[in-house]
PDB file of N, CA and C in Angstrom:
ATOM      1  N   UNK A1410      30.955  24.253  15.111  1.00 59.00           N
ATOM      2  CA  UNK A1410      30.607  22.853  14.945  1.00 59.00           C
ATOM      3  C   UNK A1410      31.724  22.192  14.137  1.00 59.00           C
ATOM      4  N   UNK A1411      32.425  20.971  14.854  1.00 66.00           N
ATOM      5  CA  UNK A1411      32.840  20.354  13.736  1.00 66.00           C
ATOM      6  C   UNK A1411      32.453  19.388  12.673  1.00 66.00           C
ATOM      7  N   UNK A1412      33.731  19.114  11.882  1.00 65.00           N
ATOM      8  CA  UNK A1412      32.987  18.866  10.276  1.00 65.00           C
ATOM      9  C   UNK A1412      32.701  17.195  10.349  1.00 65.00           C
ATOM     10  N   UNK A1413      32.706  16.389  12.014  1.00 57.00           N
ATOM     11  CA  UNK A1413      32.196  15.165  12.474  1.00 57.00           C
ATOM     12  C   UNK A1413      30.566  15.662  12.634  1.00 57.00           C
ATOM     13  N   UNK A1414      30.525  16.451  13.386  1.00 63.00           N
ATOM     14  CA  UNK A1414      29.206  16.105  13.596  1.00 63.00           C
ATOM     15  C   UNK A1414      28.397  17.285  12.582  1.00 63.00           C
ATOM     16  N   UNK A1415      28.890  18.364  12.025  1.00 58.00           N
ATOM     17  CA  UNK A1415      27.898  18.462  10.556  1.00 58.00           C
ATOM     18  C   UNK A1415      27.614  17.281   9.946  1.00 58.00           C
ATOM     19  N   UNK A1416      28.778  16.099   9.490  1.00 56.00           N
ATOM     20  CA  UNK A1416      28.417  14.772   8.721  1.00 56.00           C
ATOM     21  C   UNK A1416      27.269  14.206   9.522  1.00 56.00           C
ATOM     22  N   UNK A1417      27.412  14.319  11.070  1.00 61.00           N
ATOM     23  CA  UNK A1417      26.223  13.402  11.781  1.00 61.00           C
ATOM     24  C   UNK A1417      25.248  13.795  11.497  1.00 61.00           C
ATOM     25  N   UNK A1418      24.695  15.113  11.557  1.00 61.00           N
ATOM     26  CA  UNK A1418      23.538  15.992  11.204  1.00 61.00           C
ATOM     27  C   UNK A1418      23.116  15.922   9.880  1.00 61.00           C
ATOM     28  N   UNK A1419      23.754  15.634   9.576  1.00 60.00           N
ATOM     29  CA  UNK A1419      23.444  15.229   7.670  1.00 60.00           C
ATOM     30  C   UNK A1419      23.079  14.249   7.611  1.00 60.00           C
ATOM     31  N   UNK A1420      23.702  12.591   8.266  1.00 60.00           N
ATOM     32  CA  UNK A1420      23.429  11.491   7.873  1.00 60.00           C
ATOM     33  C   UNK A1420      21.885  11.721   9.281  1.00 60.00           C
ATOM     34  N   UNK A1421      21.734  12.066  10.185  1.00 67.00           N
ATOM     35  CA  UNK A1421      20.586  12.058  10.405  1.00 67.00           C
ATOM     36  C   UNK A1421      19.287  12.831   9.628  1.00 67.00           C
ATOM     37  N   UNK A1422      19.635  13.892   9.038  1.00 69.00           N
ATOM     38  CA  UNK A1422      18.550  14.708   8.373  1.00 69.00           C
ATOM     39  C   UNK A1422      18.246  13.180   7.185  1.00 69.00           C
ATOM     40  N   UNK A1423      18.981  12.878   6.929  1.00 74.00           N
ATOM     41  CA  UNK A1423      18.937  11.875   5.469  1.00 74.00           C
ATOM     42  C   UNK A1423      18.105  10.691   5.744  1.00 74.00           C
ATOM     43  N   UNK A1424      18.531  10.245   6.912  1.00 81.00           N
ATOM     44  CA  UNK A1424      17.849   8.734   7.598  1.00 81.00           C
ATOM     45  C   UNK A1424      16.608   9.360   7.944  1.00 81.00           C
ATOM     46  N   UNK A1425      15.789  10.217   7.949  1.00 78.00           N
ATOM     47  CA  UNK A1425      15.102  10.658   8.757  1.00 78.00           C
ATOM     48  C   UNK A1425      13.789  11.105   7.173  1.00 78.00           C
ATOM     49  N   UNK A1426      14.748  11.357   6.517  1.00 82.00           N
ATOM     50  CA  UNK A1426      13.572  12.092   5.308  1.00 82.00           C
ATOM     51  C   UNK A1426      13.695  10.205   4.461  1.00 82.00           C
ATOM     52  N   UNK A1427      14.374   9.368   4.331  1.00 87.00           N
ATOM     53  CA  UNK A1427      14.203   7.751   3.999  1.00 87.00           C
ATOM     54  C   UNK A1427      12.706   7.366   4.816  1.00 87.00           C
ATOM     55  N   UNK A1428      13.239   7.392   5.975  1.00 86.00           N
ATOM     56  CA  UNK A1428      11.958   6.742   6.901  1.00 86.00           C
ATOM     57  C   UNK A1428      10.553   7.618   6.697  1.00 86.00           C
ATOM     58  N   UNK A1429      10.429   8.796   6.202  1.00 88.00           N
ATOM     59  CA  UNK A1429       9.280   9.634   6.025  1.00 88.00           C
ATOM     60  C   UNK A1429       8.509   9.262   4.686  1.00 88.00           C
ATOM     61  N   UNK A1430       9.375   9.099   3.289  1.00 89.00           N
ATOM     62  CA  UNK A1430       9.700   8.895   2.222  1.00 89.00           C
ATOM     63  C   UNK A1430       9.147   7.173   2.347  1.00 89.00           C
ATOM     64  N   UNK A1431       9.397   6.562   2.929  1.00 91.00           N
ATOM     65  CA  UNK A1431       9.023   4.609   2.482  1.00 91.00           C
ATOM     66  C   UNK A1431       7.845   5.025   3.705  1.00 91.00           C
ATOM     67  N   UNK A1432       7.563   5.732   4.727  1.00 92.00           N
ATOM     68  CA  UNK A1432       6.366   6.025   5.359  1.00 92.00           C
ATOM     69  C   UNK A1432       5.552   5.905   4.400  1.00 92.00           C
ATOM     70  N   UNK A1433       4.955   7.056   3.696  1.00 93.00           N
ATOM     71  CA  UNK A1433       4.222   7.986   2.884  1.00 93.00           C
ATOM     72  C   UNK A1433       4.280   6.834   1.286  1.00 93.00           C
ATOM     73  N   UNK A1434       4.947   6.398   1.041  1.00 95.00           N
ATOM     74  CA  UNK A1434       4.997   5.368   0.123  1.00 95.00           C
ATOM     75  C   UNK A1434       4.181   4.236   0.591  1.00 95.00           C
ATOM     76  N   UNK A1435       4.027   3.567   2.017  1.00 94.00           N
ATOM     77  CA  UNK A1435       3.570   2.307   2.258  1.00 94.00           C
ATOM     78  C   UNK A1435       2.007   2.937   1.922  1.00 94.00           C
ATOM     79  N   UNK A1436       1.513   4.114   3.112  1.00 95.00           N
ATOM     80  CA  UNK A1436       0.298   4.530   3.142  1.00 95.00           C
ATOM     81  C   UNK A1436      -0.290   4.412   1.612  1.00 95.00           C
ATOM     82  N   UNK A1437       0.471   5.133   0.377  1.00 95.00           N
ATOM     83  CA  UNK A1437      -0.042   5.139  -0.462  1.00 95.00           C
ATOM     84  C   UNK A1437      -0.396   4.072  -1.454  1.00 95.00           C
ATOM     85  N   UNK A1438       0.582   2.854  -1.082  1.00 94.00           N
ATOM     86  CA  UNK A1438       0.407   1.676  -1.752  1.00 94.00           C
ATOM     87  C   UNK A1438      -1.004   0.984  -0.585  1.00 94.00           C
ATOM     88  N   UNK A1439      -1.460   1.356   0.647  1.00 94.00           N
ATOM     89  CA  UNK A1439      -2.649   0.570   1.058  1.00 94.00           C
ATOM     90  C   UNK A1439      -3.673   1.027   0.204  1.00 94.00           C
ATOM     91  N   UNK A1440      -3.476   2.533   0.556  1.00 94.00           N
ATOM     92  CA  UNK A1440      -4.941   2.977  -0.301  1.00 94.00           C
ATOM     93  C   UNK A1440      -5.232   2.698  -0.943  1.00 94.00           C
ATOM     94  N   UNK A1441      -4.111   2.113  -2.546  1.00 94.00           N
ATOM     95  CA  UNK A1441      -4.288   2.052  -3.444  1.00 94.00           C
ATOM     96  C   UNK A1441      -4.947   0.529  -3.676  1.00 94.00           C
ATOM     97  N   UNK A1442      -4.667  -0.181  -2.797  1.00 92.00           N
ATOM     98  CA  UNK A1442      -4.846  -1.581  -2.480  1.00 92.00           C
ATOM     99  C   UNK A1442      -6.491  -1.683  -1.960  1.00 92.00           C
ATOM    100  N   UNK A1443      -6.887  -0.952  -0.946  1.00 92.00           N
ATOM    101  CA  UNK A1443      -7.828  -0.600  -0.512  1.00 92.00           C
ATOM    102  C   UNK A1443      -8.935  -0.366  -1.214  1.00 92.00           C
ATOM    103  N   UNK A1444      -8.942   0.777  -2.237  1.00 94.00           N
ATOM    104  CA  UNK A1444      -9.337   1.430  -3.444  1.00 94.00           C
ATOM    105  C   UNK A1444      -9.884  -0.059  -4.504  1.00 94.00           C
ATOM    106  N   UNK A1445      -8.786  -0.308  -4.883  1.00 92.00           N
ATOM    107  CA  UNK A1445      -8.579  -2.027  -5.804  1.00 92.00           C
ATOM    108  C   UNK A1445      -9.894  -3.217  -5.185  1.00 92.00           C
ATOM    109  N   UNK A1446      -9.551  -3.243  -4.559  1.00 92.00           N
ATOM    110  CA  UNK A1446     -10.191  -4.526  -3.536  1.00 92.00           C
ATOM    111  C   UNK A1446     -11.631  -4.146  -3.302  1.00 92.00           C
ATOM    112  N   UNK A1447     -12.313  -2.705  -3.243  1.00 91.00           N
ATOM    113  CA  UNK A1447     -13.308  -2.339  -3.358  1.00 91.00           C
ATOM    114  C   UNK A1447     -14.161  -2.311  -4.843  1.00 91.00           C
ATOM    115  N   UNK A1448     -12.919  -1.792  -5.531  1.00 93.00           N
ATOM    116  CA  UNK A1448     -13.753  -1.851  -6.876  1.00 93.00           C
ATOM    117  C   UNK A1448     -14.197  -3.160  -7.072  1.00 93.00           C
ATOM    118  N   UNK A1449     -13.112  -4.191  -6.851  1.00 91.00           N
ATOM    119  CA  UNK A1449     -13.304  -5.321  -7.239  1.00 91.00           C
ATOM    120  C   UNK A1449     -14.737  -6.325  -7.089  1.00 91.00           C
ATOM    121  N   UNK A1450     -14.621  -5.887  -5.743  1.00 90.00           N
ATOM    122  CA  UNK A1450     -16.311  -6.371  -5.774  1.00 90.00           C
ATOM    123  C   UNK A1450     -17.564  -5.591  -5.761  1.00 90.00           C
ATOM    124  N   UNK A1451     -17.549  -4.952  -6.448  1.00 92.00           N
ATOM    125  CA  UNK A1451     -18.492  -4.057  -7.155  1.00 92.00           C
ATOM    126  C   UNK A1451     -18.054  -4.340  -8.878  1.00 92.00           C
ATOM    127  N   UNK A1452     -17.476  -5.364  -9.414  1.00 94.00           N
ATOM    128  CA  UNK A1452     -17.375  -5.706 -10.677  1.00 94.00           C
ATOM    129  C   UNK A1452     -18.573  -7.002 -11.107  1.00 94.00           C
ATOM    130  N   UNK A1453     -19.207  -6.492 -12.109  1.00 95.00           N
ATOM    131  CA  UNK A1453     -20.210  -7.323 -12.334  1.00 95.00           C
ATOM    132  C   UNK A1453     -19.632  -8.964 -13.074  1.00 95.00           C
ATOM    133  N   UNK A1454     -20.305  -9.981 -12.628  1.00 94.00           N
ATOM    134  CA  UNK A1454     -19.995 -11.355 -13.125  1.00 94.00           C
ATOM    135  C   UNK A1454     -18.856 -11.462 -14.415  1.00 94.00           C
ATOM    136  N   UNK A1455     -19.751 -11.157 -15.378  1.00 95.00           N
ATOM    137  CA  UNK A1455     -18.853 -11.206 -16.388  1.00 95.00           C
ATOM    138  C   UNK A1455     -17.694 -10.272 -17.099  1.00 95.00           C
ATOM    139  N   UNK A1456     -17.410  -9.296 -15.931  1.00 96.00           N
ATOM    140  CA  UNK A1456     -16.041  -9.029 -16.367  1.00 96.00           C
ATOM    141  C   UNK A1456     -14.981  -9.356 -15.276  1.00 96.00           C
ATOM    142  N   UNK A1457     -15.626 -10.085 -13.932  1.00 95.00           N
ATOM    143  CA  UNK A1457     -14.960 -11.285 -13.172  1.00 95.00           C
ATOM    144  C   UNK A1457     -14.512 -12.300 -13.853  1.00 95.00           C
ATOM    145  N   UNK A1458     -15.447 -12.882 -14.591  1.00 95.00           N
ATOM    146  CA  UNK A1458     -14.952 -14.151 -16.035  1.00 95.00           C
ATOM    147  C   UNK A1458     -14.056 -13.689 -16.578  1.00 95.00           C
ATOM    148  N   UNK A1459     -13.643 -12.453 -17.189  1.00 95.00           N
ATOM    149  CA  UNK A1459     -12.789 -12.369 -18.043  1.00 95.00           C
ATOM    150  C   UNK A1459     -11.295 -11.616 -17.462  1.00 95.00           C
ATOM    151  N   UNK A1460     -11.758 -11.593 -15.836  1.00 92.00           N
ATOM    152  CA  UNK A1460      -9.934 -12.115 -15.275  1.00 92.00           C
ATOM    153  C   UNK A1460      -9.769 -13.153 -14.137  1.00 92.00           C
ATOM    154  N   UNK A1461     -10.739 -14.066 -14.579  1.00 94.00           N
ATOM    155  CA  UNK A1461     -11.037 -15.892 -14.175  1.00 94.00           C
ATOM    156  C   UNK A1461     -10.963 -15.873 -12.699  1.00 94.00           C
ATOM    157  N   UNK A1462     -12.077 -14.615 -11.941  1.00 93.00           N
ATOM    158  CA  UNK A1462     -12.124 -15.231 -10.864  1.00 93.00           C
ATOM    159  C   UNK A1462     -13.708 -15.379 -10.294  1.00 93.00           C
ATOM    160  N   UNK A1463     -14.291 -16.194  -9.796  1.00 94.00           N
ATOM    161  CA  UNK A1463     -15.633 -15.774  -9.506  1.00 94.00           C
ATOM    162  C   UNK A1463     -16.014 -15.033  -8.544  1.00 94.00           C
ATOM    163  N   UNK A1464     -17.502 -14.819  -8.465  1.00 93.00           N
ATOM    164  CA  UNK A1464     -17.976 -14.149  -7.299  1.00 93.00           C
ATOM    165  C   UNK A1464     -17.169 -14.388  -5.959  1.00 93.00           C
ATOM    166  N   UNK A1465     -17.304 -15.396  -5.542  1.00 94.00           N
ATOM    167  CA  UNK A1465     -16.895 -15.733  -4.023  1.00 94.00           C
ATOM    168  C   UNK A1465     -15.233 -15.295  -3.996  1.00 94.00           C
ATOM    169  N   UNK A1466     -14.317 -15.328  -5.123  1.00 94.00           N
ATOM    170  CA  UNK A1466     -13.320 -15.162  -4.972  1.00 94.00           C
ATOM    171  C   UNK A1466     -13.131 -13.753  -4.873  1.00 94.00           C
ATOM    172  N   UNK A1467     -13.589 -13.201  -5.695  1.00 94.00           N
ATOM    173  CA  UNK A1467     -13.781 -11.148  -5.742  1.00 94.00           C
ATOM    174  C   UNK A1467     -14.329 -11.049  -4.335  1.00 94.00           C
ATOM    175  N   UNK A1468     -15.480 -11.911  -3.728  1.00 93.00           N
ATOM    176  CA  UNK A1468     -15.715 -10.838  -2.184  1.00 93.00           C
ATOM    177  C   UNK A1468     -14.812 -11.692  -1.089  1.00 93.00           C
ATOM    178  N   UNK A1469     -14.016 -12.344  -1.251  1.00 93.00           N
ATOM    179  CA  UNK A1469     -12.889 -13.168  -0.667  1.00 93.00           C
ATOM    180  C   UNK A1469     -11.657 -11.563   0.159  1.00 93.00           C
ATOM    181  N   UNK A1470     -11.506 -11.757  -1.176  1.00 92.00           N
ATOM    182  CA  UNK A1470     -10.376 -10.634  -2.036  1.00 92.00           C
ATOM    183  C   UNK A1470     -10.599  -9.153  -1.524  1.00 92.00           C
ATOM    184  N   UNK A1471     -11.893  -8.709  -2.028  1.00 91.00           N
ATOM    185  CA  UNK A1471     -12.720  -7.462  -1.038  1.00 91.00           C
ATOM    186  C   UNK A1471     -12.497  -7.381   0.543  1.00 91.00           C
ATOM    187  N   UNK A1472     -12.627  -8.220   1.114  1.00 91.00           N
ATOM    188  CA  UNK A1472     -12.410  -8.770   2.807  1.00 91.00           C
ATOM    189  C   UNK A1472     -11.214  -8.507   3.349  1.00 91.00           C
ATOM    190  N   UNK A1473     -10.481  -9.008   2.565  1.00 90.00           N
ATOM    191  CA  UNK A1473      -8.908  -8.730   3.230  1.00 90.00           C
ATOM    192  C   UNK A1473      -8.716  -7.298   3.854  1.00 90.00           C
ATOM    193  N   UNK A1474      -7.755  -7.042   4.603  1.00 87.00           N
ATOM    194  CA  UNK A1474      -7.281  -6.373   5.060  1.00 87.00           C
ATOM    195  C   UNK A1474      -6.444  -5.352   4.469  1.00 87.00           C
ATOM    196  N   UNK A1475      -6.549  -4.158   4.524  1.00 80.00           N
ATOM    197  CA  UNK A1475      -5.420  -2.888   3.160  1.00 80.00           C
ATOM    198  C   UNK A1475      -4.184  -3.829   3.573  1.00 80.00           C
ATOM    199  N   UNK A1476      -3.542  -3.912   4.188  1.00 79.00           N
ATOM    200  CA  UNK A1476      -2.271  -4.250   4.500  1.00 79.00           C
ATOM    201  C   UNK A1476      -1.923  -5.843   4.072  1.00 79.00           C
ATOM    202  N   UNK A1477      -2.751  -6.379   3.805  1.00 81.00           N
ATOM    203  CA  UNK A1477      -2.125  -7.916   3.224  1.00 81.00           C
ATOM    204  C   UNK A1477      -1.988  -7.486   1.742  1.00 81.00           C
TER     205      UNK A1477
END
């Protein structure tokens, strides 16, 4: 093999573990979003007051989609 396409095989192994790597990163930022947005409306009134949003806005918020 030459030492062109070892470099190719490299810059593909590399591009290849990036795209797996920001994969596995997005998934974990929905869940986490997912997770969030659930608790949220399962938070009782007044500790909604005390990060100023109300009911309707917490099951607003709950609704969305993991990905927004």
């Amino acid at each position: 093999m030459t030492t062109l396409a070892i470099f190719r095989t490299s810059i593909s192994r590399n591009s290849a573990g990036i795209i797996i790597k920001n994969i596995f990163t997005k998934l974990v930022q929905w869940r986490s979003q997912s997770r969030s947005r659930k608790h949220l409306a399962d938070l009782p009134d007044h500790l909604l007051n005390d990060v100023g949003l109300t009911k309707e806005q917490a099951r607003r918020e709950s609704e969305r989609p993991f990905w927004h």
